[in-house]
Amino acid sequence: MPPRAGVFFALEGCDGSGKTGALAHLGEVLHEVTGGFLPTREPGGTAEGQAIRAMLLARGAHDWEPQAELLLIAAARAQHVARVIRPALAAGRVVMSDRYVGSTLAYQGAGRGLDAAAIRTVHALSTGDLWPDLTVVLDVDPEVALARGLARLRAEGSREDRFESLGLEFQRRVRRSFLDQAASAPARHVVIDAHRPAEVVQAEVAAVIRDFLAETRSA
Ligand code: TMP
């Protein structure tokens, strides 16, 4: 396994929290401080990961058992980490993944009831236990997030609806899990209030990353 020289960020939040919009702007904003920012996402990030994403998320997709869902996500992540994330980190790049293991703990753990310890074991096996240096959580009330998420899907004519149709109670457990994960490892998480306008949230995400990189590099 190559050594890590770069910095690995994850961006997490409920469906409709504004992650994807925030990440789209970061490349431009952070180019000069990162010298080659690499945005990526899960499930996805590789051709194999995209194929798994379609199996999990496509409208009318199969009805997976939680355990099967966990293993499919882990398979996508194994490809993503080995083929994209670790090589980029070894080359000294700054990587930000739109969702990572925090989502697995939130959705498959708190949402679908799988044991967190089992999720961590699967994560260790599939990634060589690669955890983000910092996870940025965009925190939003699921009622607001769900309305935003559904509006976005309709506007995009998206073919994905599997996870977004999980409902409010499920998204509440997901939100609680992200906040609990942040509270239990505060040095590795930053929670951003994502009820505010997108530009404000995006500027704050960029500032958090700049500050973290400045601290890491001066350490
Ligand atoms: P996205 O639309 O933000 O890309 O997320 C796709 C869906 O996949 C989202 O509803 C959350 C779900 N998901 C999981 O359930 N577990 C995971 O580990 C990941 C990465 C995503």
PDB file of N, CA, C and O and ligand atoms in Angstrom, residues 15 19-20 41-43 53 57 69 73 77 98-101 103-104 107-108 152 160 163-164 171, ligand 1:
ATOM      1  N   ASP A  15     -29.683  13.274   2.244  1.00  0.00           N
ATOM      2  CA  ASP A  15     -30.083  13.594   0.874  1.00  0.00           C
ATOM      3  C   ASP A  15     -30.674  15.005   0.870  1.00  0.00           C
ATOM      4  O   ASP A  15     -31.467  15.344   1.743  1.00  0.00           O
ATOM      5  N   LYS A  19     -24.603  18.890  -0.657  1.00  0.00           N
ATOM      6  CA  LYS A  19     -23.200  18.450  -0.793  1.00  0.00           C
ATOM      7  C   LYS A  19     -22.685  18.599  -2.213  1.00  0.00           C
ATOM      8  O   LYS A  19     -21.595  19.095  -2.435  1.00  0.00           O
ATOM      9  N   THR A  20     -23.486  18.106  -3.139  1.00  0.00           N
ATOM     10  CA  THR A  20     -22.982  17.998  -4.504  1.00  0.00           C
ATOM     11  C   THR A  20     -22.733  19.385  -5.096  1.00  0.00           C
ATOM     12  O   THR A  20     -21.711  19.607  -5.741  1.00  0.00           O
ATOM     13  N   ARG A  41     -16.776  10.783  -5.806  1.00  0.00           N
ATOM     14  CA  ARG A  41     -18.021  10.517  -5.071  1.00  0.00           C
ATOM     15  C   ARG A  41     -18.278   9.025  -4.901  1.00  0.00           C
ATOM     16  O   ARG A  41     -17.729   8.190  -5.622  1.00  0.00           O
ATOM     17  N   GLU A  42     -19.192   8.739  -3.953  1.00  0.00           N
ATOM     18  CA  GLU A  42     -19.618   7.362  -3.693  1.00  0.00           C
ATOM     19  C   GLU A  42     -21.139   7.289  -3.571  1.00  0.00           C
ATOM     20  O   GLU A  42     -21.735   8.231  -3.050  1.00  0.00           O
ATOM     21  N   PRO A  43     -21.790   6.179  -3.903  1.00  0.00           N
ATOM     22  CA  PRO A  43     -21.157   5.126  -4.684  1.00  0.00           C
ATOM     23  C   PRO A  43     -20.830   5.663  -6.067  1.00  0.00           C
ATOM     24  O   PRO A  43     -21.607   6.442  -6.610  1.00  0.00           O
ATOM     25  N   ARG A  53     -23.485   1.659  -8.388  1.00  0.00           N
ATOM     26  CA  ARG A  53     -24.413   2.751  -8.073  1.00  0.00           C
ATOM     27  C   ARG A  53     -25.755   2.545  -8.794  1.00  0.00           C
ATOM     28  O   ARG A  53     -26.811   2.688  -8.203  1.00  0.00           O
ATOM     29  N   LEU A  57     -29.247   2.304  -6.935  1.00  0.00           N
ATOM     30  CA  LEU A  57     -30.048   3.530  -6.880  1.00  0.00           C
ATOM     31  C   LEU A  57     -31.052   3.701  -8.002  1.00  0.00           C
ATOM     32  O   LEU A  57     -31.937   4.554  -7.886  1.00  0.00           O
ATOM     33  N   GLU A  69     -26.689  -4.727   0.572  1.00  0.00           N
ATOM     34  CA  GLU A  69     -26.429  -3.318   0.254  1.00  0.00           C
ATOM     35  C   GLU A  69     -25.054  -2.902   0.794  1.00  0.00           C
ATOM     36  O   GLU A  69     -24.254  -2.270   0.095  1.00  0.00           O
ATOM     37  N   ILE A  73     -21.850  -1.693  -1.497  1.00  0.00           N
ATOM     38  CA  ILE A  73     -21.218  -0.395  -1.253  1.00  0.00           C
ATOM     39  C   ILE A  73     -19.738  -0.593  -0.925  1.00  0.00           C
ATOM     40  O   ILE A  73     -18.875   0.152  -1.391  1.00  0.00           O
ATOM     41  N   ARG A  77     -16.485   0.753  -2.874  1.00  0.00           N
ATOM     42  CA  ARG A  77     -15.480   1.531  -2.137  1.00  0.00           C
ATOM     43  C   ARG A  77     -14.092   0.909  -2.270  1.00  0.00           C
ATOM     44  O   ARG A  77     -13.097   1.630  -2.358  1.00  0.00           O
ATOM     45  N   ASP A  98     -17.507  12.983  -2.098  1.00  0.00           N
ATOM     46  CA  ASP A  98     -18.913  13.252  -1.805  1.00  0.00           C
ATOM     47  C   ASP A  98     -19.481  11.924  -1.299  1.00  0.00           C
ATOM     48  O   ASP A  98     -19.765  11.040  -2.098  1.00  0.00           O
ATOM     49  N   ARG A  99     -19.528  11.772   0.005  1.00  0.00           N
ATOM     50  CA  ARG A  99     -19.911  10.560   0.754  1.00  0.00           C
ATOM     51  C   ARG A  99     -18.753   9.572   0.851  1.00  0.00           C
ATOM     52  O   ARG A  99     -17.974   9.381  -0.083  1.00  0.00           O
ATOM     53  N   TYR A 100     -18.711   8.916   2.024  1.00  0.00           N
ATOM     54  CA  TYR A 100     -17.721   7.856   2.276  1.00  0.00           C
ATOM     55  C   TYR A 100     -18.272   7.012   3.428  1.00  0.00           C
ATOM     56  O   TYR A 100     -19.503   6.862   3.548  1.00  0.00           O
ATOM     57  N   VAL A 101     -17.399   6.529   4.304  1.00  0.00           N
ATOM     58  CA  VAL A 101     -17.863   5.574   5.315  1.00  0.00           C
ATOM     59  C   VAL A 101     -18.870   6.179   6.303  1.00  0.00           C
ATOM     60  O   VAL A 101     -19.713   5.468   6.857  1.00  0.00           O
ATOM     61  N   SER A 103     -21.398   7.836   5.532  1.00  0.00           N
ATOM     62  CA  SER A 103     -22.717   7.525   4.960  1.00  0.00           C
ATOM     63  C   SER A 103     -23.097   6.080   5.225  1.00  0.00           C
ATOM     64  O   SER A 103     -24.281   5.767   5.420  1.00  0.00           O
ATOM     65  N   THR A 104     -22.121   5.185   5.221  1.00  0.00           N
ATOM     66  CA  THR A 104     -22.443   3.773   5.472  1.00  0.00           C
ATOM     67  C   THR A 104     -22.899   3.599   6.922  1.00  0.00           C
ATOM     68  O   THR A 104     -23.868   2.891   7.210  1.00  0.00           O
ATOM     69  N   TYR A 107     -26.495   5.387   6.892  1.00  0.00           N
ATOM     70  CA  TYR A 107     -27.605   4.787   6.120  1.00  0.00           C
ATOM     71  C   TYR A 107     -27.762   3.288   6.417  1.00  0.00           C
ATOM     72  O   TYR A 107     -28.861   2.824   6.697  1.00  0.00           O
ATOM     73  N   GLN A 108     -26.656   2.532   6.296  1.00  0.00           N
ATOM     74  CA  GLN A 108     -26.785   1.087   6.521  1.00  0.00           C
ATOM     75  C   GLN A 108     -26.813   0.791   8.030  1.00  0.00           C
ATOM     76  O   GLN A 108     -27.428  -0.187   8.447  1.00  0.00           O
ATOM     77  N   ARG A 152     -34.824  18.485  -6.566  1.00  0.00           N
ATOM     78  CA  ARG A 152     -33.652  18.341  -7.439  1.00  0.00           C
ATOM     79  C   ARG A 152     -33.838  17.141  -8.375  1.00  0.00           C
ATOM     80  O   ARG A 152     -33.589  17.236  -9.574  1.00  0.00           O
ATOM     81  N   GLU A 160     -32.717   8.108 -10.473  1.00  0.00           N
ATOM     82  CA  GLU A 160     -32.420   7.525  -9.161  1.00  0.00           C
ATOM     83  C   GLU A 160     -33.492   7.955  -8.167  1.00  0.00           C
ATOM     84  O   GLU A 160     -33.786   9.123  -8.045  1.00  0.00           O
ATOM     85  N   PHE A 163     -32.875   5.712  -2.679  1.00  0.00           N
ATOM     86  CA  PHE A 163     -32.571   6.159  -1.330  1.00  0.00           C
ATOM     87  C   PHE A 163     -33.421   7.367  -0.943  1.00  0.00           C
ATOM     88  O   PHE A 163     -33.774   7.530   0.207  1.00  0.00           O
ATOM     89  N   GLU A 164     -33.756   8.202  -1.911  1.00  0.00           N
ATOM     90  CA  GLU A 164     -34.474   9.426  -1.559  1.00  0.00           C
ATOM     91  C   GLU A 164     -35.935   9.123  -1.209  1.00  0.00           C
ATOM     92  O   GLU A 164     -36.613   9.948  -0.619  1.00  0.00           O
ATOM     93  N   GLN A 171     -34.511   9.416   7.302  1.00  0.00           N
ATOM     94  CA  GLN A 171     -33.559  10.536   7.147  1.00  0.00           C
ATOM     95  C   GLN A 171     -33.251  11.177   8.502  1.00  0.00           C
ATOM     96  O   GLN A 171     -32.156  11.686   8.717  1.00  0.00           O
TER      97      GLN A 171
HETATM   98  P1  TMP B   1     -25.939  10.896  -3.460  1.00  0.00           P
HETATM   99  O1  TMP B   1     -27.202  11.118  -4.196  1.00  0.00           O
HETATM  100  O2  TMP B   1     -25.631  11.897  -2.409  1.00  0.00           O
HETATM  101  O3  TMP B   1     -24.786  10.629  -4.369  1.00  0.00           O
HETATM  102  O4  TMP B   1     -26.104   9.547  -2.598  1.00  0.00           O
HETATM  103  C1  TMP B   1     -26.586   8.394  -3.097  1.00  0.00           C
HETATM  104  C2  TMP B   1     -27.339   7.602  -2.062  1.00  0.00           C
HETATM  105  O5  TMP B   1     -26.509   6.511  -1.626  1.00  0.00           O
HETATM  106  C3  TMP B   1     -27.736   8.360  -0.812  1.00  0.00           C
HETATM  107  O6  TMP B   1     -29.118   8.231  -0.583  1.00  0.00           O
HETATM  108  C4  TMP B   1     -27.009   7.674   0.294  1.00  0.00           C
HETATM  109  C5  TMP B   1     -26.688   6.325  -0.257  1.00  0.00           C
HETATM  110  N1  TMP B   1     -25.485   5.736   0.324  1.00  0.00           N
HETATM  111  C6  TMP B   1     -25.613   4.765   1.315  1.00  0.00           C
HETATM  112  O7  TMP B   1     -26.711   4.383   1.669  1.00  0.00           O
HETATM  113  N2  TMP B   1     -24.481   4.267   1.886  1.00  0.00           N
HETATM  114  C7  TMP B   1     -23.221   4.662   1.527  1.00  0.00           C
HETATM  115  O8  TMP B   1     -22.228   4.181   2.075  1.00  0.00           O
HETATM  116  C8  TMP B   1     -23.113   5.668   0.482  1.00  0.00           C
HETATM  117  C9  TMP B   1     -21.748   6.135   0.064  1.00  0.00           C
HETATM  118  C10 TMP B   1     -24.261   6.176  -0.074  1.00  0.00           C
END
